[in-house]
Short mmCIF file of C-alpha atoms in Angstrom, two decimals:
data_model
loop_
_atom_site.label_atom_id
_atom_site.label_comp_id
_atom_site.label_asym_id
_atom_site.label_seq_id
_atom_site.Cartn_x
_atom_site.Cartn_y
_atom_site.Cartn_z
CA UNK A 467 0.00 0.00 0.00
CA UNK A 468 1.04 3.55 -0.42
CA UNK A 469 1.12 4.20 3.48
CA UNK A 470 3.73 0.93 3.48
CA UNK A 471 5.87 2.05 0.58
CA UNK A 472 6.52 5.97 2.19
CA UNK A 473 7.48 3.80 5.88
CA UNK A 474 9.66 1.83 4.12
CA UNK A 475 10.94 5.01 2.20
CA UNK A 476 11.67 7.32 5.09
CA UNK A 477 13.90 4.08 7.11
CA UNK A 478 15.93 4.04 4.08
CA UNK A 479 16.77 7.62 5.05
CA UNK A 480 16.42 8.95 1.41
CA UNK A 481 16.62 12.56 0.81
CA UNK A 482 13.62 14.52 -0.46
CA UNK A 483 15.38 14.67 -4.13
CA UNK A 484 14.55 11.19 -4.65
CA UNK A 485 10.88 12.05 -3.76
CA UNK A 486 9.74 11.70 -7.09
CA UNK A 487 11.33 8.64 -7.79
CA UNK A 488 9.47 7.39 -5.02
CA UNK A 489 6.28 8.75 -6.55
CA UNK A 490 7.04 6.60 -9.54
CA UNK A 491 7.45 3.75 -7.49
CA UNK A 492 4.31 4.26 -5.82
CA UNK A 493 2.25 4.90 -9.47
CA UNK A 494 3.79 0.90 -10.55
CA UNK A 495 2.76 -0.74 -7.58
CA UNK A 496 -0.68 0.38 -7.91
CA UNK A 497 -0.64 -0.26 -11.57
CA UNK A 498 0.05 -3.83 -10.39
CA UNK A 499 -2.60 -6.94 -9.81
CA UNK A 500 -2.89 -6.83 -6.30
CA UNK A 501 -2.46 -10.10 -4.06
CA UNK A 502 -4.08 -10.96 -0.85
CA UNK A 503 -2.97 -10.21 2.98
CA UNK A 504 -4.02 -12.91 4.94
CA UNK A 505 -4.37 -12.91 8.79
CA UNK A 506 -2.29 -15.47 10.13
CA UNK A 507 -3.89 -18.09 11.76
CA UNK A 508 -4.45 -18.78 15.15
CA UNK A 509 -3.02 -21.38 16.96
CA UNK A 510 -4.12 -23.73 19.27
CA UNK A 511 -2.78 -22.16 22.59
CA UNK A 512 -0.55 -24.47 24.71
CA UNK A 513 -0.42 -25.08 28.66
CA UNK A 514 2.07 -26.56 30.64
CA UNK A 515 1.55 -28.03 34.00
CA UNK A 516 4.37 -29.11 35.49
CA UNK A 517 4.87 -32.01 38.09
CA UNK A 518 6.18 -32.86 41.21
CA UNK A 519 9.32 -30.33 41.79
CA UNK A 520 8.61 -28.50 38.31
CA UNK A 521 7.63 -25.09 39.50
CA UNK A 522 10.32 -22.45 40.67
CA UNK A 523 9.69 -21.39 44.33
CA UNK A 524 11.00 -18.74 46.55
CA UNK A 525 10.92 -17.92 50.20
CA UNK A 526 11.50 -14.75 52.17
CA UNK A 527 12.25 -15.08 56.18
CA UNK A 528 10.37 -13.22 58.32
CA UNK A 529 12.12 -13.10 61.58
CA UNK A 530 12.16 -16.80 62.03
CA UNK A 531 12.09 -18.01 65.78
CA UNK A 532 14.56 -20.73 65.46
CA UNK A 533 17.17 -22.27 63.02
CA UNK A 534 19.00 -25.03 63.21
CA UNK A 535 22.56 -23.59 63.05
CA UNK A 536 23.79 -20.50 63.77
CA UNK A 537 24.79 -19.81 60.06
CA UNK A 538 21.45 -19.98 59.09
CA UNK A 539 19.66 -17.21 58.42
CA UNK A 540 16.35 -15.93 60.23
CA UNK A 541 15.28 -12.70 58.08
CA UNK A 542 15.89 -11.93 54.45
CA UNK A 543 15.12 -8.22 53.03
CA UNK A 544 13.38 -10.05 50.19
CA UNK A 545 12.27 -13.28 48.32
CA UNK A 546 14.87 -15.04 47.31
CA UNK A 547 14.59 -18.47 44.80
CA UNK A 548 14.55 -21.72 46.97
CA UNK A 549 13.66 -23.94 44.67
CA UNK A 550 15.44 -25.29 42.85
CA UNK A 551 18.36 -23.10 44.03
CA UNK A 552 21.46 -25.74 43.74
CA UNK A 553 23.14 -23.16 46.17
CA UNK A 554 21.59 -24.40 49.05
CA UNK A 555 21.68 -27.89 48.76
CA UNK A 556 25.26 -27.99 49.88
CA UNK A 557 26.71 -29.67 53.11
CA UNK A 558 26.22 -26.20 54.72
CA UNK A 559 23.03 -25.33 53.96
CA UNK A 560 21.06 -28.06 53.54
CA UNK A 561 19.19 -27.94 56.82
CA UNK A 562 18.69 -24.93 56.57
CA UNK A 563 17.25 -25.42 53.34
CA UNK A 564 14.65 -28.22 55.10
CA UNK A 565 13.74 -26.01 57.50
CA UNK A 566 12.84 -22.99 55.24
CA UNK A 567 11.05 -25.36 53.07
CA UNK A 568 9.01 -27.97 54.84
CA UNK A 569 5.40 -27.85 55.19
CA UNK A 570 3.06 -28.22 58.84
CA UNK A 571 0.22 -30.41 58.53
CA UNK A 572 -2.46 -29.54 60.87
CA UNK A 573 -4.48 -32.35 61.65
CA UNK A 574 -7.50 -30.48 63.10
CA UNK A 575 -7.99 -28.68 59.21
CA UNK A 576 -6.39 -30.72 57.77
CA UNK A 577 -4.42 -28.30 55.75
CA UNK A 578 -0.91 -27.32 55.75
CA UNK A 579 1.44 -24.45 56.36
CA UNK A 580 4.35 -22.82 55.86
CA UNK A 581 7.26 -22.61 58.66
CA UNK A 582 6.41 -20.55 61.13
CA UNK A 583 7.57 -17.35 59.80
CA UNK A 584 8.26 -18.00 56.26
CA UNK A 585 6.60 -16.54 53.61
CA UNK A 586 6.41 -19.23 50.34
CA UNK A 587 5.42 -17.90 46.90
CA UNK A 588 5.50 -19.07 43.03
CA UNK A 589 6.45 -16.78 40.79
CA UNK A 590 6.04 -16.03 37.38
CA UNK A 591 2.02 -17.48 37.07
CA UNK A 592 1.03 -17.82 33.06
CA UNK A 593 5.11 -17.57 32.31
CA UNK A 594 6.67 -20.45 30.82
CA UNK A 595 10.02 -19.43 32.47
CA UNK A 596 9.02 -20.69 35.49
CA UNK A 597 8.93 -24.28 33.79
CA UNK A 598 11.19 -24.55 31.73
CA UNK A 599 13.92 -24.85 33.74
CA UNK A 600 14.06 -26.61 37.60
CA UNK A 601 16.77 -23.97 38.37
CA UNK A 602 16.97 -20.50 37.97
CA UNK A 603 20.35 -20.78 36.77
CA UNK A 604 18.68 -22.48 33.71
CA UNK A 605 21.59 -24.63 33.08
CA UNK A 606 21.80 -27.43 30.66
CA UNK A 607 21.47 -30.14 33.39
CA UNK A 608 18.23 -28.30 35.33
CA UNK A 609 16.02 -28.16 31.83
CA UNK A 610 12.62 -29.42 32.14
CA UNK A 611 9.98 -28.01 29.70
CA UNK A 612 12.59 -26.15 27.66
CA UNK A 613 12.50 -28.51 24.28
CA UNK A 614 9.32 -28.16 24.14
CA UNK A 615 8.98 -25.01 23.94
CA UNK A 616 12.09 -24.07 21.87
CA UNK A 617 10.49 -26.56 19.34
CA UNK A 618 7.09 -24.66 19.62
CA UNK A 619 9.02 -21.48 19.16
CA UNK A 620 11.00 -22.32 16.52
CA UNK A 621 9.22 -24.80 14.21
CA UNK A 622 5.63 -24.06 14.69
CA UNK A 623 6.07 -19.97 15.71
CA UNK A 624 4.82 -20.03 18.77
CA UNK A 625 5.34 -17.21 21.46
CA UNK A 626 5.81 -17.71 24.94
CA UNK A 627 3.57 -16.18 27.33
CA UNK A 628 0.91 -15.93 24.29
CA UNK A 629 0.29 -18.82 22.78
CA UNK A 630 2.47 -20.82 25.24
CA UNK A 631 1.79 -20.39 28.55
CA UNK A 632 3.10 -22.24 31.99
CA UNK A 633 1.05 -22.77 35.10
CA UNK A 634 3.66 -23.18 37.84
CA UNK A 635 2.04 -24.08 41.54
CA UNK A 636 2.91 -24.99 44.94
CA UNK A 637 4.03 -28.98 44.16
CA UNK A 638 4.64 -29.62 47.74
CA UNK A 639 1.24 -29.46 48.34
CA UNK A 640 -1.86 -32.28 47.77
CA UNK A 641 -4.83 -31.09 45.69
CA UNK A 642 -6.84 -30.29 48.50
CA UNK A 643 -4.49 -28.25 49.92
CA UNK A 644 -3.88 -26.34 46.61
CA UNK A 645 -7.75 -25.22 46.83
CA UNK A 646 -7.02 -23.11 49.57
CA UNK A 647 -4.02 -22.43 47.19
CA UNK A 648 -6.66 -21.10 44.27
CA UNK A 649 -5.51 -23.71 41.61
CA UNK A 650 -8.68 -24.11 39.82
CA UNK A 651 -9.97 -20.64 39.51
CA UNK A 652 -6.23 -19.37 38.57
CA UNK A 653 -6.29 -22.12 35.90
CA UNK A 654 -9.44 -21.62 34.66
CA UNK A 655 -8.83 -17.98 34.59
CA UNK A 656 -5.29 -18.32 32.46
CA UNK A 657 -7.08 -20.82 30.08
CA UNK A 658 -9.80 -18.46 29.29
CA UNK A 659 -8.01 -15.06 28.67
CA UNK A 660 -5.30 -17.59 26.81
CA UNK A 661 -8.28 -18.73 24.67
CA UNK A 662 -9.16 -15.37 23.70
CA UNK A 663 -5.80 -14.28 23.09
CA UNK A 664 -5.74 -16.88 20.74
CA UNK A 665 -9.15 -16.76 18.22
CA UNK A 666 -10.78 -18.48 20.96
CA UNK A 667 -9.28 -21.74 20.02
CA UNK A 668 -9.94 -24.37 22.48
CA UNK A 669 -6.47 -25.12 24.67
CA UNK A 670 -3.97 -28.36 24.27
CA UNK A 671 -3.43 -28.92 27.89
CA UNK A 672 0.63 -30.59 28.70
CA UNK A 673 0.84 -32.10 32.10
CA UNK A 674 3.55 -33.94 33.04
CA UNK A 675 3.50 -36.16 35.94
CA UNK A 676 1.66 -34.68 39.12
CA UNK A 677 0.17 -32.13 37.18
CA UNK A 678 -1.83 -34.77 35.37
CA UNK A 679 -3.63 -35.78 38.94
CA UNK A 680 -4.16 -31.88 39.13
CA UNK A 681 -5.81 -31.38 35.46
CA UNK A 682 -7.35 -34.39 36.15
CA UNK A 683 -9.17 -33.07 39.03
CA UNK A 684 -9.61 -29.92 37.26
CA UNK A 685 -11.13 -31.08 34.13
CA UNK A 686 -13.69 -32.88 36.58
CA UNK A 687 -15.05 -30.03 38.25
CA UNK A 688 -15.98 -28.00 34.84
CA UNK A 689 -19.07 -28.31 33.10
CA UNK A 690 -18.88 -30.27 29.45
CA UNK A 691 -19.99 -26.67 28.00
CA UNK A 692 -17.13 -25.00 29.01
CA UNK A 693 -14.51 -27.98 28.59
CA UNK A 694 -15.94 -27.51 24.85
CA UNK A 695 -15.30 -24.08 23.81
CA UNK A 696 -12.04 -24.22 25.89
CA UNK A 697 -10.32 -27.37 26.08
CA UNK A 698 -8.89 -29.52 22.98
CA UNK A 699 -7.62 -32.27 24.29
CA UNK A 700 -4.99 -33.20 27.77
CA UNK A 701 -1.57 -34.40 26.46
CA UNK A 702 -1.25 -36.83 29.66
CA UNK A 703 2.65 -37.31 30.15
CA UNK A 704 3.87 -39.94 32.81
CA UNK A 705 0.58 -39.63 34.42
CA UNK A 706 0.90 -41.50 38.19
CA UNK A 707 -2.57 -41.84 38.12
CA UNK A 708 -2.41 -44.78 41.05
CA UNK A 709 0.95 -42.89 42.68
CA UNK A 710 3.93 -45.18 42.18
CA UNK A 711 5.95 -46.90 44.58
CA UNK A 712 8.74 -45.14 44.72
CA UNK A 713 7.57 -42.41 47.15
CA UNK A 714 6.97 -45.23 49.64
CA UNK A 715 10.97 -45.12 50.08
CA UNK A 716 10.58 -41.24 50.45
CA UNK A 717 8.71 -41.25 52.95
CA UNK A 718 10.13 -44.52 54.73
CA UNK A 719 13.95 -43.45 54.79
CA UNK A 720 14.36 -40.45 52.29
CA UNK A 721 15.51 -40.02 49.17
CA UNK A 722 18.70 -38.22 48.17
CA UNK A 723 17.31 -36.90 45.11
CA UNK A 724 21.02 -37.52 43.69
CA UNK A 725 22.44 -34.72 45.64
CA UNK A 726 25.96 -35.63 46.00
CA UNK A 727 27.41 -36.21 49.33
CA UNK A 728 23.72 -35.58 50.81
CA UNK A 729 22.18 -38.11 53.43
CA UNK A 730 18.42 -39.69 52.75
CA UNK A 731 17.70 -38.66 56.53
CA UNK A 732 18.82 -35.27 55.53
CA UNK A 733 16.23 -34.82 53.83
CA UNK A 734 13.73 -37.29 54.80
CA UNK A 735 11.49 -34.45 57.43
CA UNK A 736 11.02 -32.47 54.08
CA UNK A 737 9.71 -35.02 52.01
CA UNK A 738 7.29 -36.35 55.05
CA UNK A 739 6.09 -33.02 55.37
CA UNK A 740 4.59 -32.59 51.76
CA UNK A 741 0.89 -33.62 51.74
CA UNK A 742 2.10 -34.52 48.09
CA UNK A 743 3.81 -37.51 49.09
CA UNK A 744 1.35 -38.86 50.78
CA UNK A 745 -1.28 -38.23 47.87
CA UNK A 746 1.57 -40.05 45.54
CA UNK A 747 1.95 -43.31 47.43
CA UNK A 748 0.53 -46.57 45.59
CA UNK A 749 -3.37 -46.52 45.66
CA UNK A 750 -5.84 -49.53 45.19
CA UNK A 751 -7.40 -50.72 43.14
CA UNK A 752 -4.25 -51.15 40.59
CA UNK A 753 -2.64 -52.33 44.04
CA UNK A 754 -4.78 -54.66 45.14
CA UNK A 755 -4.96 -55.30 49.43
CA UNK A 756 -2.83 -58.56 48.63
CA UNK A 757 0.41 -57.20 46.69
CA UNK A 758 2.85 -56.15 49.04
CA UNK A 759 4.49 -52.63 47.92
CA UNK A 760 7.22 -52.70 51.28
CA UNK A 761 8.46 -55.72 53.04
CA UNK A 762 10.68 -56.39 56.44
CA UNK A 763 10.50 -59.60 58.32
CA UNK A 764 7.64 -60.88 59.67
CA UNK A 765 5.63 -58.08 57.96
CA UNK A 766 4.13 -57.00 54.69
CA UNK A 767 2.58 -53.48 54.00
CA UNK A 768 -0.17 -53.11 51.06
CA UNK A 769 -2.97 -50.60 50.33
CA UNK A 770 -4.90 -52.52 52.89
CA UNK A 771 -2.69 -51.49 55.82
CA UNK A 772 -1.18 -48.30 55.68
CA UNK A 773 -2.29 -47.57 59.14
CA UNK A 774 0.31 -49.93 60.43
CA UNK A 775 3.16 -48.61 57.40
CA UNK A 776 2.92 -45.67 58.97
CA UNK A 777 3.13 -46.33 62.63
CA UNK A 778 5.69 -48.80 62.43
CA UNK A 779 8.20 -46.21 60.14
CA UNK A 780 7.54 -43.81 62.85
CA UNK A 781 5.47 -41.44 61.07
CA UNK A 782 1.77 -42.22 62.34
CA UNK A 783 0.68 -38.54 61.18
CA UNK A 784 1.41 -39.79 57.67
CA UNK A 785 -1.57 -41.53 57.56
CA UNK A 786 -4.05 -38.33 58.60
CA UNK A 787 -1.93 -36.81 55.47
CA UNK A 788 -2.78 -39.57 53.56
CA UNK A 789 -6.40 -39.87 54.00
CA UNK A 790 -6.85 -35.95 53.49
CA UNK A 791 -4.76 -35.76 50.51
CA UNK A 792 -7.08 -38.23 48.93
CA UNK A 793 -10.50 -36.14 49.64
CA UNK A 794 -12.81 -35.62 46.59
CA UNK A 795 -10.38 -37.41 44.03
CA UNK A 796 -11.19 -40.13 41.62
CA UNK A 797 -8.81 -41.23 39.51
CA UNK A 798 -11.52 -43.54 37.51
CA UNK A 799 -13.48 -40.86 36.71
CA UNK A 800 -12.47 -39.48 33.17
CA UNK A 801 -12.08 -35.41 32.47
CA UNK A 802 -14.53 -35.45 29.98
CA UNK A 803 -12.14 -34.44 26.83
CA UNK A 804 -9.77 -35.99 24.20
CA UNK A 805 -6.94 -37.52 26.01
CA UNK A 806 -3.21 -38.93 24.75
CA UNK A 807 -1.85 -40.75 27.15
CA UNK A 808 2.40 -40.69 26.60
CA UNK A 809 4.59 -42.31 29.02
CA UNK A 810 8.15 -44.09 28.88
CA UNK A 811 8.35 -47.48 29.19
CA UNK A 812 10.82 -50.58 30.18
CA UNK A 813 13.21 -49.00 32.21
CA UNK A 814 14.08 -50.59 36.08
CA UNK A 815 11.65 -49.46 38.26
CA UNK A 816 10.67 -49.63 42.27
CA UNK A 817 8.14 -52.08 42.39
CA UNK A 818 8.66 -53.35 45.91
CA UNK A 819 10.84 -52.18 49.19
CA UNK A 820 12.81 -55.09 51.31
CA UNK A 821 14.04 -54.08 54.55
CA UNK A 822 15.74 -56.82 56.01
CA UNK A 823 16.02 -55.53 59.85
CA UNK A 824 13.73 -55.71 62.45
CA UNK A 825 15.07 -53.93 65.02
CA UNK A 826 13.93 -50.13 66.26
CA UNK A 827 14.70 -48.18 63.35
CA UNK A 828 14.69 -50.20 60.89
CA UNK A 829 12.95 -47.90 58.35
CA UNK A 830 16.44 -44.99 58.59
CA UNK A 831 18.36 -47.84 56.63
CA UNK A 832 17.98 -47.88 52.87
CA UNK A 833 15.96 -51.28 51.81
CA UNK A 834 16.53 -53.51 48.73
CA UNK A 835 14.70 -53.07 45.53
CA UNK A 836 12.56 -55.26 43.63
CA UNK A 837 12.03 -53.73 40.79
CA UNK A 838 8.90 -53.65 38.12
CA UNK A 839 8.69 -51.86 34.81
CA UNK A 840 8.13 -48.27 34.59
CA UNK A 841 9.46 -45.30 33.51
CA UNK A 842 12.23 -45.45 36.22
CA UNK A 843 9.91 -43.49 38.37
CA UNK A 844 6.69 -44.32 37.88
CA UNK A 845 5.00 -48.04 37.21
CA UNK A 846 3.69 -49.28 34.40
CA UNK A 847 -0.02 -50.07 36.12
CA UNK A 848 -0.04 -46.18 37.00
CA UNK A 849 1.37 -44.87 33.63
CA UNK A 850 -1.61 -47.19 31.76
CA UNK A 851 -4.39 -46.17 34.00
CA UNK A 852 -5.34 -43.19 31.52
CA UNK A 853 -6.51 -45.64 29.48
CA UNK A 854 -7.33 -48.77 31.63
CA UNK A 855 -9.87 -46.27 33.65
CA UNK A 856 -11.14 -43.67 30.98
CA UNK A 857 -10.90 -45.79 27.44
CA UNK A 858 -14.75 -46.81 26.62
CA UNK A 859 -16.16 -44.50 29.63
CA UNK A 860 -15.77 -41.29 27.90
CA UNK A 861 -17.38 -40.48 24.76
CA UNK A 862 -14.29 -38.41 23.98
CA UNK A 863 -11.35 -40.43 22.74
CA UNK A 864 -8.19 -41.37 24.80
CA UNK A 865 -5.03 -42.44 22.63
CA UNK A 866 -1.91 -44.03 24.02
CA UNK A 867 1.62 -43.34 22.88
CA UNK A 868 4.67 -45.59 24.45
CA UNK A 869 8.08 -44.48 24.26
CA UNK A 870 10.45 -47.71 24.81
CA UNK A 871 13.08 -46.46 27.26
CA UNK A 872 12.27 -42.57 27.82
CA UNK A 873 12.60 -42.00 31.74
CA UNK A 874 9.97 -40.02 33.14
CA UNK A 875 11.27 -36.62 33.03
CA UNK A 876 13.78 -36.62 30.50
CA UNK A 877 10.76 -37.63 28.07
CA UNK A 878 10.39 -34.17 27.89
CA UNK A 879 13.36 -33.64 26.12
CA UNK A 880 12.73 -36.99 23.81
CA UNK A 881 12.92 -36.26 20.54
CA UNK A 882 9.52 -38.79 19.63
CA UNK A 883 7.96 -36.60 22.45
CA UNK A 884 8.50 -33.48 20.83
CA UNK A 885 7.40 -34.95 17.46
CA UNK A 886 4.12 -36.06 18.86
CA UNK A 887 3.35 -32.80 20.59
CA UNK A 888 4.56 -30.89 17.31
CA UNK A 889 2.24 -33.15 14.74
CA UNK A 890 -0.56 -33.32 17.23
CA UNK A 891 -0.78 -29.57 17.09
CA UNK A 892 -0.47 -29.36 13.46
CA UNK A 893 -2.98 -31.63 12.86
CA UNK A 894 -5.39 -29.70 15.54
CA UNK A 895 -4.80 -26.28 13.34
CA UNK A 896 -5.30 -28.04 10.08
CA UNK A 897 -8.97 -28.74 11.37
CA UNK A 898 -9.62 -24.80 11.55
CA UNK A 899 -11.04 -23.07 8.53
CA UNK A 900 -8.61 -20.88 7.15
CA UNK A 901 -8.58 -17.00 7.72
CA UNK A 902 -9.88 -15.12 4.59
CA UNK A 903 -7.73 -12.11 3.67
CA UNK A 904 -8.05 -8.85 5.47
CA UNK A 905 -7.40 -6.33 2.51
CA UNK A 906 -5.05 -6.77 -0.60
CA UNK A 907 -1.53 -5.25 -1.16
CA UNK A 908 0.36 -5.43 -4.84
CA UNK A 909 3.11 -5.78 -2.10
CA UNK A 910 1.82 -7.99 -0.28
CA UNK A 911 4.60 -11.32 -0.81
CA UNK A 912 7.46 -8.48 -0.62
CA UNK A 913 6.93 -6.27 2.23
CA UNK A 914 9.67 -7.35 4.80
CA UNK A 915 8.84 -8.92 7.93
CA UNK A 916 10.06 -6.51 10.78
CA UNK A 917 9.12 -8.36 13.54
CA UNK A 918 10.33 -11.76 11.97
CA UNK A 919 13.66 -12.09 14.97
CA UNK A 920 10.59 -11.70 17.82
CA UNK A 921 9.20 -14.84 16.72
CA UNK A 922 12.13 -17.32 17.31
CA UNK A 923 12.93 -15.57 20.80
#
């Protein structure tokens, strides 16, 4: 158009002698056909839910009554990232890093709290920053969503925080205790203004692990009208729908979580004190009363018991976390949209805990492993409940996809992963009509793109 063809002539920073050469430049293009602008087309908007440990956190102190060493701090000015902050997971700092971070179930409510005196906080709500990386660092070894979305950026043109968006939340917490926590109405109000941002395209919703149980529970509690005109299908990855065994050793004798030169019992009060360990510990029916999931002599511990589990490690508030973490969920009962179920598959994983003492204690020693098949983390019977429980009971479809060998978060960064997610999404937008042109420029295939760079950021 002429307005386009004077821009681009004043940021060449011609003088006004070539003025009428620009005039004659401007009588040719109109004497040409003129071609079409088309509006691009809207895509269907992505959101990521991360999983257990997939949100950044930070803390601020508040004049905290009592630390554990001296060196620990009691007041910060400000917040500050705690997790994951690699910083203070060294010899030095790590209790003071348990302290800061644990949770305090109150078994009266039922709900838990912060330390006393510690203010917790997720940043970042809506941002895919937030999960894209475990650390703030964002180094190479810490990346978590961060294929995914480079490959949505980059091959499909995508932009974060727009048609991309990330739903960090409080993953020490059970979903019960995240409704005092907001999660549903904050979800449902990013998905919406997302949606409009968009050409009211219907979402792709990504959880990954945890997140699943908390789309899941989600997706339940909205009416089929709205899941309709909002929701395009849940991309279910490593979905523990029945928890996994695994987080029975967490809670038993702690988990190092790989930190070098760290102690399980370090770091064993945290994990007891997140309500979402207790929600993530095996569930019936896919473990039935009579399959053992932790064994010591004389004793076997199953679905059917976890009363006596829980005494007998030491822990016998576990079980009042338990119970509440469980309240109004039902992992049988489908969301009520199209569903692709991805998960890894044949890699070593906890199926059953041997502790071969006895005596007082026995649960601070590390036990044996039997293992099952998984994804390393998370069983196979859990990973296939998407489809065991919702396949058939749903009018909407539910598709599985098995990865042989991807571990359950570095599927993430699997290249047949990122293929799905990138041809499931083209296939979505290739079911939309396409836009009809706006108005019609003989310039139309020539005008340079000035904000081409912005998409591949």
């Amino acid at each position: 158009t002429a307005d386009m063809l004077v821009h681009t002539w004043h940021k060449s920073g011609s003088s006004l002698c070539s003025l009428p050469a620009a005039l004659l430049l401007l009588a040719l293009a109109i004497a040409q056909p003129a071609l079409p602008i088309v509006a691009a087309a809207a895509k269907t908007p992505v959101i990521l839910i991360p999983g257990d440990g997939g949100s950044q956190v930070e803390a601020r102190l508040d004049g905290k009554p009592w630390v554990p060493h001296y060196w620990c701090s009691k007041t910060t000015k400000d917040y500050f990232p705690i997790w994951l902050n690699l910083e203070l997971l060294t010899y030095f700092t790590i209790d003071c890093f348990v302290d800061n971070f644990r949770l305090h179930f109150d078994n009266v409510t039922n709900i838990s709290h912060n330390a006393p005196n510690v203010s917790i906080r997720v940043p970042n709500y809506g941002d895919t920053a937030a999960v894209e990386y475990f650390d703030v660092s964002r180094i190479s070894a810490s990346a978590y969503f961060s294929g995914l979305v480079a490959a949505l950026t980059k091959q499909l043109g995508y932009t974060r925080n727009v048609s991309v968006r990330g739903v960090p939340f409080d993953f020490r917490r059970s979903p019960p205790d995240l409704d005092v926590e907001n999660f549903d109405s904050n979800l449902l109000q990013l998905i919406e203004s997302t949606c409009r941002d968009n050409g009211n395209r219907p979402a792709l919703l990504v959880a990954h692990s945890y997140g699943n149980i908390m789309a899941l529970r989600f997706l339940q509690r909205q009416s089929a009208d709205w899941k309709r005109r909002h929701i395009r299908a849940l991309l279910a990855v490593g979905a523990p729908l029945g928890g996994a065994v695994k987080t029975v050793r967490v809670v038993s004798s702690g988990d190092s979580l790989n930190i070098p030169f760290e102690k399980p019992l370090t770091i064993r009060p945290l994990q007891r004190s997140f309500t979402s360990s207790a929600f993530l510990m095996p569930q019936a029916p896919l473990w039935p009363p009579g399959e053992p999931f932790a064994s010591r002599p004389g004793r076997n511990y199953s679905s059917s018991n976890y009363a006596e589990f829980f005494a007998d490690i030491g822990f016998p508030e576990g079980l009042a976390m338990r119970l509440a973490s469980l309240t109004d969920f039902d992992a049988t009962k489908p969301p009520g949209v199209e569903v692709h179920c991805v998960h890894g598959d044949g890699l070593p994983t906890p199926g059953r805990f041997v502790w071969t003492s006895d005596e007082p204690g026995w649960a601070d020693s590390q036990p044996g492993i039997v293992n099952d098949n998984g994804d390393g983390t998370v069983n196979e019977r859990s990973l296939q409940a998407c489809v065991k429980f919702w396949s058939g009971v749903q009018k909407q479809p539910v598709r599985s996809f098995v990865i042989d060998g991807a571990e359950h978060v570095k599927i993430l960064r699997h290249a047949a992963f990122i293929n799905y997610t990138l041809t499931l999404l083209s296939t979505f937008d290739a079911e939309q009509p396409q836009p009809q042109p706006l108005f019609y420029s003989s310039k139309a295939k020539t005008l340079p793109d000035e904000n081409a760079e912005d998409r591949w950021l």
